Short mmCIF file of C-alpha atoms in Angstrom, two decimals:
data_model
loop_
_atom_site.label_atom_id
_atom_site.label_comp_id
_atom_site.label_asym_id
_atom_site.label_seq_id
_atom_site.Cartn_x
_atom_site.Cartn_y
_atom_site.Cartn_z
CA UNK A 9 191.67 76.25 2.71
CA UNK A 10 193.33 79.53 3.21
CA UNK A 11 195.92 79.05 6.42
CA UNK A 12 197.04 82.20 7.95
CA UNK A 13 201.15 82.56 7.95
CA UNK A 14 202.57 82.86 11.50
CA UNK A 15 203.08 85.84 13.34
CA UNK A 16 202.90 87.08 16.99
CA UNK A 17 199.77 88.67 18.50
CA UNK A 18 199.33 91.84 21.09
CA UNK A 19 196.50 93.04 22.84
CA UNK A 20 197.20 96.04 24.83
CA UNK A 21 195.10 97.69 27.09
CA UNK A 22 196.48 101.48 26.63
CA UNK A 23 197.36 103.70 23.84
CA UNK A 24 200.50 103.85 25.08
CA UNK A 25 201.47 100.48 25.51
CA UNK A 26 200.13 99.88 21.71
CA UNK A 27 202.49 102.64 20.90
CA UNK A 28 205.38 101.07 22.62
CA UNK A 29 204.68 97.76 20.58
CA UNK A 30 205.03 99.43 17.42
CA UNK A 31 208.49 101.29 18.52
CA UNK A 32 209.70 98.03 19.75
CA UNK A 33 209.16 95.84 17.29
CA UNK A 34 210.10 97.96 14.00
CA UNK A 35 208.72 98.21 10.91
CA UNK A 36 207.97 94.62 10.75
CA UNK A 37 204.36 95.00 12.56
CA UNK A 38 201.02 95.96 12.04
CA UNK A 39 197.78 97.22 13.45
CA UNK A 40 195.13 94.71 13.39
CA UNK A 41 191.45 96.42 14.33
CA UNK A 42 188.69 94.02 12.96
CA UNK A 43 191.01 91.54 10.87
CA UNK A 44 188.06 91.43 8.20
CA UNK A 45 190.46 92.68 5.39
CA UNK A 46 193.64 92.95 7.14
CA UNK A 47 193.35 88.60 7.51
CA UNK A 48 192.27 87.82 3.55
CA UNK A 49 194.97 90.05 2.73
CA UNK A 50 197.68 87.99 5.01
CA UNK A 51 196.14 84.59 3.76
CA UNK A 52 197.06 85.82 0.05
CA UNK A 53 200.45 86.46 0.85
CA UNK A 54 200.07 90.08 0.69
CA UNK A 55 201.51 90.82 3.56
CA UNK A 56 203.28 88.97 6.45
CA UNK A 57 204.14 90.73 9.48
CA UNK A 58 205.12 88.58 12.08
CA UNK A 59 203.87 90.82 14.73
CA UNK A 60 200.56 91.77 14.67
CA UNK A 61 199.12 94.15 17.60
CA UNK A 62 195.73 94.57 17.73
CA UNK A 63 193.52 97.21 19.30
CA UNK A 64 190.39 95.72 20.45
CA UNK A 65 191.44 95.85 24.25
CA UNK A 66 191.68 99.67 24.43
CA UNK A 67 188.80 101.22 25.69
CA UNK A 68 189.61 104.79 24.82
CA UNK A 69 189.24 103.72 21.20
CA UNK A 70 185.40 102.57 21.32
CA UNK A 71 182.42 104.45 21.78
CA UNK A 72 180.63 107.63 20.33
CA UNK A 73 180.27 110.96 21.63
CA UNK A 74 178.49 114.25 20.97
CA UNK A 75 180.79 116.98 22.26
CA UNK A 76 178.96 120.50 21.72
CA UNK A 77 178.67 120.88 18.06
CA UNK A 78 180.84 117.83 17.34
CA UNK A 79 180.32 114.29 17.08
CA UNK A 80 183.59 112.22 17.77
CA UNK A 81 183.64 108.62 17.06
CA UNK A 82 186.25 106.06 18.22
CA UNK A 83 188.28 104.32 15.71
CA UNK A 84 187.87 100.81 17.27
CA UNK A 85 183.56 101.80 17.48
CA UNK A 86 182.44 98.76 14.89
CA UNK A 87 180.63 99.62 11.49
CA UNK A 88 177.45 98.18 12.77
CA UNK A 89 177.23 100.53 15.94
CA UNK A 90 178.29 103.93 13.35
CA UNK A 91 175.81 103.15 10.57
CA UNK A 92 172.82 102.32 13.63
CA UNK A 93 173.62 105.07 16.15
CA UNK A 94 171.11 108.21 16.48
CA UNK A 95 173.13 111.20 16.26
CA UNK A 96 174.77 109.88 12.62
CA UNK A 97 171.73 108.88 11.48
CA UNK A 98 170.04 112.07 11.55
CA UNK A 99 173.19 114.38 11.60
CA UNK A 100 175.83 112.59 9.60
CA UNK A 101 173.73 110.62 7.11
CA UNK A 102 176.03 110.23 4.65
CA UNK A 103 178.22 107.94 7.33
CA UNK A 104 174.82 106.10 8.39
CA UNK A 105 174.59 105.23 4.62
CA UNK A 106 178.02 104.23 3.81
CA UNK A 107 179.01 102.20 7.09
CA UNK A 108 176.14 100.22 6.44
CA UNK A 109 177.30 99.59 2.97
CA UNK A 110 180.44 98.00 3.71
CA UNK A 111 180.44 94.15 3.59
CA UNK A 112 177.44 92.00 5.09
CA UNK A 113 176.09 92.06 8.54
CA UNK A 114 178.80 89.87 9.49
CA UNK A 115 181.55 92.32 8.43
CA UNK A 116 180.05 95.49 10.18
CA UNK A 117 180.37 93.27 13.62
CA UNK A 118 183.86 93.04 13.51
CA UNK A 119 184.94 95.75 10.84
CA UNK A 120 185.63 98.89 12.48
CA UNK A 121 185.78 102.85 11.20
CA UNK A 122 189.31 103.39 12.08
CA UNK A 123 189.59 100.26 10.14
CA UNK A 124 187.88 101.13 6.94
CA UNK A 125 189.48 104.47 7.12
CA UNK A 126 192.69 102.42 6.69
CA UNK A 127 191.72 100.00 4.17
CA UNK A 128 194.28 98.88 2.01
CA UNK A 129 193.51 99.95 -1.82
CA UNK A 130 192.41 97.56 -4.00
CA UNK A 131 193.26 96.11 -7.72
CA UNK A 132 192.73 93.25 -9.60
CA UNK A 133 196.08 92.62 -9.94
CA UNK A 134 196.99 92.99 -6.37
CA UNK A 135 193.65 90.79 -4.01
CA UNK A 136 194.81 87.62 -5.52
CA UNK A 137 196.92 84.69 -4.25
CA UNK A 138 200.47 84.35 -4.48
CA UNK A 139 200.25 81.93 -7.02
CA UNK A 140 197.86 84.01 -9.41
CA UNK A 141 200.26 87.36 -8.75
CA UNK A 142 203.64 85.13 -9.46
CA UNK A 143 201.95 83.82 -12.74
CA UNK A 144 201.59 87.22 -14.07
CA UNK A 145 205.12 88.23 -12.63
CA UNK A 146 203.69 89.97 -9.71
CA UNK A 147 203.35 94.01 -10.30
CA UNK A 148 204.06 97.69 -8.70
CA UNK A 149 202.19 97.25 -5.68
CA UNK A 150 203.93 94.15 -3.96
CA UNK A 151 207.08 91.95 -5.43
CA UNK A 152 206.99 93.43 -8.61
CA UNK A 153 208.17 96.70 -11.28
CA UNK A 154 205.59 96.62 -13.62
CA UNK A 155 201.61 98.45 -13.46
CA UNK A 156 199.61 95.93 -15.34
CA UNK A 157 196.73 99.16 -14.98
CA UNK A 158 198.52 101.31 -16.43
CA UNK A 159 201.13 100.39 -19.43
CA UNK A 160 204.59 101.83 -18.68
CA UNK A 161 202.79 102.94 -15.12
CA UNK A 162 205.18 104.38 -12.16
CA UNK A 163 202.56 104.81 -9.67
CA UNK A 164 200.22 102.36 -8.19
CA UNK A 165 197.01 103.27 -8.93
CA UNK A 166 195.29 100.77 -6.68
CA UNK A 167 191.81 102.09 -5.78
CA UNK A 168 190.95 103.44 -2.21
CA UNK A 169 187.52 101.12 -1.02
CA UNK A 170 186.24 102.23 1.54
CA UNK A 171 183.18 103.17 1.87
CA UNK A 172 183.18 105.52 4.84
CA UNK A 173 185.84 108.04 3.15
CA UNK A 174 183.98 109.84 0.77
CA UNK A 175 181.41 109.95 3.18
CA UNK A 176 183.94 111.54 5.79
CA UNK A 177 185.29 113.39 2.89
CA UNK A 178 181.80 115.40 1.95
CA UNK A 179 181.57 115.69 5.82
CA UNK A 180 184.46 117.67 6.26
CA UNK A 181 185.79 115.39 9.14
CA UNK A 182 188.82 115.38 10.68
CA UNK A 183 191.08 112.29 11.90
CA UNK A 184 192.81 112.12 15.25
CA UNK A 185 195.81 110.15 15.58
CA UNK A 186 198.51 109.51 17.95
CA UNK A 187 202.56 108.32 17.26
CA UNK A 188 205.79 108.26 18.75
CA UNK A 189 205.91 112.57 18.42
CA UNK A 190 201.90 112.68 20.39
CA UNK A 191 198.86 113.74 19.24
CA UNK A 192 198.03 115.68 15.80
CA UNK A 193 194.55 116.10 14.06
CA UNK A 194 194.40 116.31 10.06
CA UNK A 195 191.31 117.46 7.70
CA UNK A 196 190.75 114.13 6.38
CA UNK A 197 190.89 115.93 2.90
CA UNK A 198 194.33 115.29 3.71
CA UNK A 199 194.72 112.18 4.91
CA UNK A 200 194.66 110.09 1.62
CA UNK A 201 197.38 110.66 -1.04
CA UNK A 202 197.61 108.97 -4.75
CA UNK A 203 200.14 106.56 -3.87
CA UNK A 204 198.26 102.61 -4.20
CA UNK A 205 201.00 100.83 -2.11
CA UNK A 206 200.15 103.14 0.88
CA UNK A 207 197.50 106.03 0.41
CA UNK A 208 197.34 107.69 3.84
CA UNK A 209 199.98 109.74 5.41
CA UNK A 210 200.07 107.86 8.80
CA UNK A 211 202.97 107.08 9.37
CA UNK A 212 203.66 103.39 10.00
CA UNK A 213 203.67 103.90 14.04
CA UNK A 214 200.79 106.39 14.40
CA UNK A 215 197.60 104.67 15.42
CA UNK A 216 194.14 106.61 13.96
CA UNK A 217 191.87 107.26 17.16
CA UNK A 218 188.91 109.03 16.58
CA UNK A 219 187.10 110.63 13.77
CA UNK A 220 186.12 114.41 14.56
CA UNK A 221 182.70 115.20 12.29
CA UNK A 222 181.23 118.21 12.70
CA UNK A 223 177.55 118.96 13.45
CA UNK A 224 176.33 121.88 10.89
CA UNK A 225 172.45 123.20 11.07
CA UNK A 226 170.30 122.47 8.00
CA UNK A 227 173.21 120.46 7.36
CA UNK A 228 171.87 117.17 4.88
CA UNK A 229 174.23 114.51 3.16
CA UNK A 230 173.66 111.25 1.50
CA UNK A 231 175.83 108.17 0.11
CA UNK A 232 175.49 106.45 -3.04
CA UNK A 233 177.59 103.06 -4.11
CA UNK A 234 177.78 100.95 -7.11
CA UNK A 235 178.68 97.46 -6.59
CA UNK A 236 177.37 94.36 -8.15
CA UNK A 237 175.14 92.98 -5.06
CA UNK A 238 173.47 94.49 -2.39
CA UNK A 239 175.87 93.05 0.13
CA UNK A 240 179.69 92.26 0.71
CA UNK A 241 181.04 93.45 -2.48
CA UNK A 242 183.74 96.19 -2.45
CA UNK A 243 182.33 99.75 -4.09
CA UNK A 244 183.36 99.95 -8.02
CA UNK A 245 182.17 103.51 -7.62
CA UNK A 246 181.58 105.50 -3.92
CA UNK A 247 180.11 108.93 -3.73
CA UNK A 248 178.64 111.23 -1.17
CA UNK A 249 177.08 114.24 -1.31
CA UNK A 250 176.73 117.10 1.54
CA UNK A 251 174.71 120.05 1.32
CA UNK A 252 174.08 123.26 3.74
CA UNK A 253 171.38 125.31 2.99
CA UNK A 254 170.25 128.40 4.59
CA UNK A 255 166.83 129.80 3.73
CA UNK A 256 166.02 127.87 0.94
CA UNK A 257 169.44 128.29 -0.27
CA UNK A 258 172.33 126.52 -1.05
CA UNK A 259 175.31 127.45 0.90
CA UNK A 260 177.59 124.91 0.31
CA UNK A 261 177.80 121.70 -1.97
CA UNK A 262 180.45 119.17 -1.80
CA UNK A 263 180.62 115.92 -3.83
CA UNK A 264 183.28 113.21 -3.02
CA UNK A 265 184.01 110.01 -5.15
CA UNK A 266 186.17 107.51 -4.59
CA UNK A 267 186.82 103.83 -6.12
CA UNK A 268 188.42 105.73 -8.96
CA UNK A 269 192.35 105.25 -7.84
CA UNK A 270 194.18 106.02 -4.68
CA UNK A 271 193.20 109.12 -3.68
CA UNK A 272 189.41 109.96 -3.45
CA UNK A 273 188.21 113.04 -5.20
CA UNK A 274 186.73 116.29 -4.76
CA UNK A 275 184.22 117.36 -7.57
CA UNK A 276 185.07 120.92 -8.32
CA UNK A 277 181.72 121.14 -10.52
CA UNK A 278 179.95 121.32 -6.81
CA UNK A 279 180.91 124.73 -6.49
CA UNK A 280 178.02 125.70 -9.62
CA UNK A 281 175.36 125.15 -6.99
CA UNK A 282 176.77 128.10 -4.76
CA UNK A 283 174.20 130.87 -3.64
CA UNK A 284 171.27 129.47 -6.11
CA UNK A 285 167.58 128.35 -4.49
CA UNK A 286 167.55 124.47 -4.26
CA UNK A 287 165.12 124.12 -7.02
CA UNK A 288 167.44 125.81 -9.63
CA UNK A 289 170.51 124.25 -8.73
CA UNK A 290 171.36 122.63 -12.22
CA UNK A 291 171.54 118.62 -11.48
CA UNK A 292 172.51 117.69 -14.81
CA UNK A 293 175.22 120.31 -15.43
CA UNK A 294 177.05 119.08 -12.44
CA UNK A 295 176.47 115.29 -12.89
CA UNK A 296 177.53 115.75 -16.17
CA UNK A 297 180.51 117.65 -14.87
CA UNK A 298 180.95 115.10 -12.18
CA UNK A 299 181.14 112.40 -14.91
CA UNK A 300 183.86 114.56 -17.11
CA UNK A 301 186.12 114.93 -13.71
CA UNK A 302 186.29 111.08 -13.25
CA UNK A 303 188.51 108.81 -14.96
CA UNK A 304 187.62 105.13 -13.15
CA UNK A 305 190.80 102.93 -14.54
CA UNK A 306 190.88 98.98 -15.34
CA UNK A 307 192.12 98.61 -11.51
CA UNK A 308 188.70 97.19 -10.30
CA UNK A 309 186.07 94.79 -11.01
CA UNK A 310 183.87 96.40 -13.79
CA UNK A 311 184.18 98.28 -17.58
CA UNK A 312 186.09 101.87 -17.03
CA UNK A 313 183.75 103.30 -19.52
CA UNK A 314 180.49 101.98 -17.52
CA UNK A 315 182.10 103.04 -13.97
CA UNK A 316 182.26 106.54 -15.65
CA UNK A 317 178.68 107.15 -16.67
CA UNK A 318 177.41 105.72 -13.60
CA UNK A 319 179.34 108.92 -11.85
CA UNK A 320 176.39 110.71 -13.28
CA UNK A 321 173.86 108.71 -12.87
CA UNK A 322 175.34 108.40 -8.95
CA UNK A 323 175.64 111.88 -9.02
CA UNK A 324 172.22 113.20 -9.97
CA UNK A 325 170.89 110.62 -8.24
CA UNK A 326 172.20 111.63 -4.77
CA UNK A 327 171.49 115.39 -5.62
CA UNK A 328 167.89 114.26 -6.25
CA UNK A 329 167.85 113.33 -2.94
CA UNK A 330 169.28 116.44 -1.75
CA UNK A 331 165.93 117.89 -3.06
CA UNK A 332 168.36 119.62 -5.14
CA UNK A 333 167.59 120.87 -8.90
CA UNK A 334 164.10 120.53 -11.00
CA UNK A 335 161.72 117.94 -9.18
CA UNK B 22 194.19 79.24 26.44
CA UNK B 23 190.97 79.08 27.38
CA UNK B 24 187.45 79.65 25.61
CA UNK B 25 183.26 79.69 26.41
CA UNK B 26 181.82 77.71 23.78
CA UNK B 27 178.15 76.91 23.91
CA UNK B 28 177.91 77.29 27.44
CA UNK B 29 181.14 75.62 28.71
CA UNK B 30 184.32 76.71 28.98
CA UNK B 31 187.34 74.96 27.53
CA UNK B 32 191.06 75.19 27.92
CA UNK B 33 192.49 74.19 24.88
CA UNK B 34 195.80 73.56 23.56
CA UNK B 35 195.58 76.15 20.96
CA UNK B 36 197.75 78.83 19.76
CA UNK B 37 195.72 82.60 19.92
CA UNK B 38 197.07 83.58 16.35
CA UNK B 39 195.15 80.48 14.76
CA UNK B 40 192.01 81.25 13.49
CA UNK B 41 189.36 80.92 15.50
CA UNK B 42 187.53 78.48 13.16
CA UNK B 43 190.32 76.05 13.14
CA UNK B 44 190.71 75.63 17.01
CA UNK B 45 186.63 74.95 16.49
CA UNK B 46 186.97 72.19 14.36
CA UNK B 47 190.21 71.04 15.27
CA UNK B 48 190.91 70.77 19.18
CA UNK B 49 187.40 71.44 20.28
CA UNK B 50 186.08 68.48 17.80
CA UNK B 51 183.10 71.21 17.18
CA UNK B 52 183.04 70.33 13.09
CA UNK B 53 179.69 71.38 12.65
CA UNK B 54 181.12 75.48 11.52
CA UNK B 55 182.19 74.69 8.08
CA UNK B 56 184.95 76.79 5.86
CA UNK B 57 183.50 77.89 2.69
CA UNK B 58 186.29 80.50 0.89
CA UNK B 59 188.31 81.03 4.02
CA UNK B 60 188.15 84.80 3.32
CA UNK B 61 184.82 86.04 4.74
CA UNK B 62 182.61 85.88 1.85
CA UNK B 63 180.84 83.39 2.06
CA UNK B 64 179.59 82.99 6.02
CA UNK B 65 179.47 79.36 5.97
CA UNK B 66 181.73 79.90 9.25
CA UNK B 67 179.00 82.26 10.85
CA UNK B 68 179.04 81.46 14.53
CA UNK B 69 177.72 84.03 17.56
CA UNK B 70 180.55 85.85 19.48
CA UNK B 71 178.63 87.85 21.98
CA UNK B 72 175.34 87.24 20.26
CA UNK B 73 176.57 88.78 16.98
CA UNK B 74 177.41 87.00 14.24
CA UNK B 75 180.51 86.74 12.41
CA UNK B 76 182.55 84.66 9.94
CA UNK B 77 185.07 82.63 12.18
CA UNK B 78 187.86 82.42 9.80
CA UNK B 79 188.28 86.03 10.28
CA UNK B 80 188.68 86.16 13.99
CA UNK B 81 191.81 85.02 15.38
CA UNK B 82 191.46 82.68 18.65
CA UNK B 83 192.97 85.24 20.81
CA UNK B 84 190.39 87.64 19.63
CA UNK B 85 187.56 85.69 20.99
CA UNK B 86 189.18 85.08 24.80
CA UNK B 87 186.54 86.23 27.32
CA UNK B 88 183.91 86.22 24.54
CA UNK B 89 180.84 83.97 24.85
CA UNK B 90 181.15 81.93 21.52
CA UNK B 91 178.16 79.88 20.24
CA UNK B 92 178.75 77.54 17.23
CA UNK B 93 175.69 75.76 15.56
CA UNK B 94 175.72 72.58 18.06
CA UNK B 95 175.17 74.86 20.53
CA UNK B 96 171.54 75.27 18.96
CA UNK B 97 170.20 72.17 19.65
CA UNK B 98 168.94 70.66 23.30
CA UNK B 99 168.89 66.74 22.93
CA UNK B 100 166.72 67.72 19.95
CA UNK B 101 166.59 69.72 17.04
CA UNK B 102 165.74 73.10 17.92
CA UNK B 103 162.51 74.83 16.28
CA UNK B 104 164.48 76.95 14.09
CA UNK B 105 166.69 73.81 12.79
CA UNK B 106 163.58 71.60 12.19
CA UNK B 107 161.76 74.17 10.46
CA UNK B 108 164.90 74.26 7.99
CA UNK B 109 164.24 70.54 7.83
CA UNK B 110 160.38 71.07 7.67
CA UNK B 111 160.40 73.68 4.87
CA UNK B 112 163.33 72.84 2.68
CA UNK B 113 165.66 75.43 3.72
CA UNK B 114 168.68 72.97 3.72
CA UNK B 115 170.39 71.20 0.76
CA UNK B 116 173.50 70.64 0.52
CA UNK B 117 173.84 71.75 4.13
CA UNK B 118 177.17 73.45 3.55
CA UNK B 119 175.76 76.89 4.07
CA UNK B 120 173.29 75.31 6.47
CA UNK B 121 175.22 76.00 9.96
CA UNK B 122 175.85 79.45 8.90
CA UNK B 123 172.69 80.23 8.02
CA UNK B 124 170.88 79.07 11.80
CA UNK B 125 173.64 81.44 13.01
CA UNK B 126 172.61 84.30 11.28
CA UNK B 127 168.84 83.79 11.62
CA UNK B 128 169.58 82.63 15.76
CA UNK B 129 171.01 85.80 15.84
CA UNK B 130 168.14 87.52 13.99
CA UNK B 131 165.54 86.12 16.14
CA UNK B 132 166.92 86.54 19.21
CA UNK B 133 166.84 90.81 18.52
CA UNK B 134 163.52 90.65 16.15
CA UNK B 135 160.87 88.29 17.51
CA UNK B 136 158.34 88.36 14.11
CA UNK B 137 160.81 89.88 11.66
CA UNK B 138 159.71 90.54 7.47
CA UNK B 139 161.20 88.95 4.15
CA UNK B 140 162.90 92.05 3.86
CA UNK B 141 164.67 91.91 7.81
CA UNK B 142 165.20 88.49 6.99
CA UNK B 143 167.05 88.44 3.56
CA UNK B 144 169.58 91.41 5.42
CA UNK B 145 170.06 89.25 8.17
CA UNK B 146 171.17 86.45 5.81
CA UNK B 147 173.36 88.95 3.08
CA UNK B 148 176.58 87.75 4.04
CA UNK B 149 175.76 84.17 3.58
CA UNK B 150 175.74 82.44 0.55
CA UNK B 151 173.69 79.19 -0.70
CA UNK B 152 174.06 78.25 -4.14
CA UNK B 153 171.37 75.29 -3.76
CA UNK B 154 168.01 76.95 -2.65
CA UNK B 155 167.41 80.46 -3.93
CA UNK B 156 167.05 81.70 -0.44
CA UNK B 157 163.26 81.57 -0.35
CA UNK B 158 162.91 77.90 1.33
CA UNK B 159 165.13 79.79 3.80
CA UNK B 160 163.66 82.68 4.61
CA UNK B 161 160.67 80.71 4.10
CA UNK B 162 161.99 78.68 7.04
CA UNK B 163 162.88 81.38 9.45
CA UNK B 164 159.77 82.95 8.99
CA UNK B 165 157.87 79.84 10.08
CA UNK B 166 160.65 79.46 12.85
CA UNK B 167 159.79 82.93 14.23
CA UNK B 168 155.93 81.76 14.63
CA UNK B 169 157.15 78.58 16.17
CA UNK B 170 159.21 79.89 18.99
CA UNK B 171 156.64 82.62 19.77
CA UNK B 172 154.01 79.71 20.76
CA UNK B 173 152.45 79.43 17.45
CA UNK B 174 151.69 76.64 15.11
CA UNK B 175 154.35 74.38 14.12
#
């Protein structure tokens, strides 16, 4: 059995009183949403805060809404509700596709977007007990100097796995949060960095609370995610594609993948599909150049070299279903 | 602190940062959730909060205070419910270790989708694991289950 180490629980009604939590009790605290990573992760010893303040009493933070050509989600609104609700479905497909990737039915109950957004990266070196980490003398991401990635590595390269970024991330959302200084917004394109011990730039007493994704015509997207079973496993490669075409045209491309190391990633290749009729948008040049951009590292389950190729095979396939290229 | 489970509710001498699968077992005697890997892979823990399903070693007790909890002796009435002796009936249970987890996630199936397909079934049942029957028995069993409690044939 895995026991949980102790801490001290909070469930606030209000945004503010979750913000006075964090100011009051210091760095040693953290936000608990749906606990579905957050708890494995405390039961391995990789982290222990012993105050834990959870959001699943604030109201503001749950529920989705259409406002004009936006559609806001909460970050408390659970996986389940995002990947079955009407508006993403047909509007925001790509976030349909990958919130109802992540985990098993179970999971998307409690999981929640905020949540995922916030996922902790993810190596093979780090999701593993205390006593498998101390055997190997621990590494860069918690109790230790040394990459075991990366030879000689300074930077934790710990993947980001969640499934909903890239998908955010080829959506062109934006994320909402609050802290001690008030409210600020961010393009979410700049909400992950490449640091693996701690790859967003909230700060450690801002709380994430809603996800801004806006509503384009003739706007179509799609997710694609490698992973050994159809259920619960974390992605060993996530990409999503979002296209907006105009008369038969492409107007804009964008291609996100992520699983690769901290920091999800934009394909630049995209950018070849640019003013040209969707039938003669070339497929294979850009999958091919999506594959060349990628460099998927020994950080997570499965060969680097496979991870790689299926970029393209991910790639084309989710243009394919863009109706993009030769049929 | 106090908690509905299967209908009643319970003050129990629990602290709300324990997992909610261990007050289960533990003060409320209610042994019948089982803990597979502890870290939500395996759904052997499955129980209903608020009709949904979801692994109880990943909810903390505190989490689940004014939530209507059902755990798998909450199933049966005296008897075996239809959807347990159809597991009975048609194989679907081994080992049983999975077995608890498994009537969760198809109670909670069949409660939203009266005549659901393999296909409904087998997502219903993708986070639980059973490494005895290779799943058909089971869906095999919740199929038959969903004819039962809709009047037909046992």
């Amino acid at each position: 059995m895995l026991p949980l180490p102790s801490f001290a629980l909070y469930a606030p009604t209000t945004l503010d009183d979750a913000l006075a939590l964090l100011r009051d009790h210091g760095p040693d605290t953290t936000l608990i949403a749906g606990g579905t990573d957050l708890l494995p992760n405390m039961k391995h010893g990789l982290l222990a805060p012993r105050h834990l303040v959870s959001l699943a009493q604030i109201p503001a933070l749950r529920g989705v809404w259409v406002e004009g050509d936006v559609l806001r989600l909460g970050a408390m609104t659970n996986l389940e509700t995002v990947a079955a609700h009407e508006v993403v479905l047909t509007r925001a497909a790509a976030l349909a596709e990958a919130a109802l990737s992540v985990g098993g039915p179970h999971h998307r109950r409690m999981g929640t977007l905020g949540g995922n957004l916030c996922l902790d990266t993810r190596c093979r070196y780090f999701n593993q007990t205390y006593f498998w980490r101390e055997a190997l003398g621990f590494c860069l991401k918690k109790d230790g100097t040394k990459c075991h990635v990366v030879e000689g590595g300074q930077r934790c390269v710990a993947a980001a796995s969640n499934d909903t970024a890239a998908a955010l991330l080829a959506l062109e959302a934006t994320i909402e949060l609050v802290g001690p200084d008030g409210a600020r917004s961010l393009p979410i394109r700049d909400f992950y960095t490449a640091d693996g011990i701690a790859n967003t730039t909230r700060a450690p007493q801002e709380i994430v609370v809603a996800v801004r994704v806006p509503l384009r015509p003739a706007r179509a997207s799609v997710y694609e995610k490698l992973r050994r079973r159809a259920a619960i496993d974390f992605p060993m490669i996530s990409l999503a594609a979002r296209l907006d075409a105009e008369e038969g045209r492409v107007n804009a491309l964008e291609i996100a993948v992520s699983a690769l190391a901290a920091r999800p990633r934009m394909i630049r290749a995209a950018s070849q599909a640019q003013g040209k009729s969707l039938a003669e948008v070339p497929r294979a040049a850009i999958a091919e150049a999506a594959f060349k951009e990628c460099a998927p590292l020994p950080n997570i389950e499965g060969d680097p070299a496979w991870r790689k190729k299926l970029v393209r095979v991910l790639a084309d396939r989710a243009l394919r279903r863009l109706g993009l290229g030769p049929a | 602190m106090k908690l509905q489970v299967n209908g009643v509710m319970h003050e129990v001498e629990a602290s709300p940062t324990a997992r909610l699968l261990d007050v289960l077992r533990g003060p409320l005697g209610l042994t019948g959730t089982k803990e597979g890997c502890g870290e939500g892979e395996c759904g052997s823990c499955t129980i209903l909060l608020d009709g949904l399903p979801v692994n109880a070693c990943l909810v903390l007790a505190g989490q689940a205070e004014g939530a209507e909890i059902l755990t798998v002796e909450g199933l049966a009435a005296g008897q075996l419910a239809p959807l347990q002796q159809c597991f009975v009936d048609d194989g679907g249970a081994q080992c049983g270790i999975c077995t608890p987890g498994m009537l969760i996630a198809a109670e909670a199936l069949l409660r939203r989708n009266k005549a659901p397909d393999d296909a409904e079934i087998r997502e219903a049942i993708a986070g639980n694991i059973c490494r005895c029957t290779g799943y058909q028995r089971i869906v095999d069993a919740i199929k038959h289950a969903a004819v039962v409690r809709a009047g037909g044939a046992s």
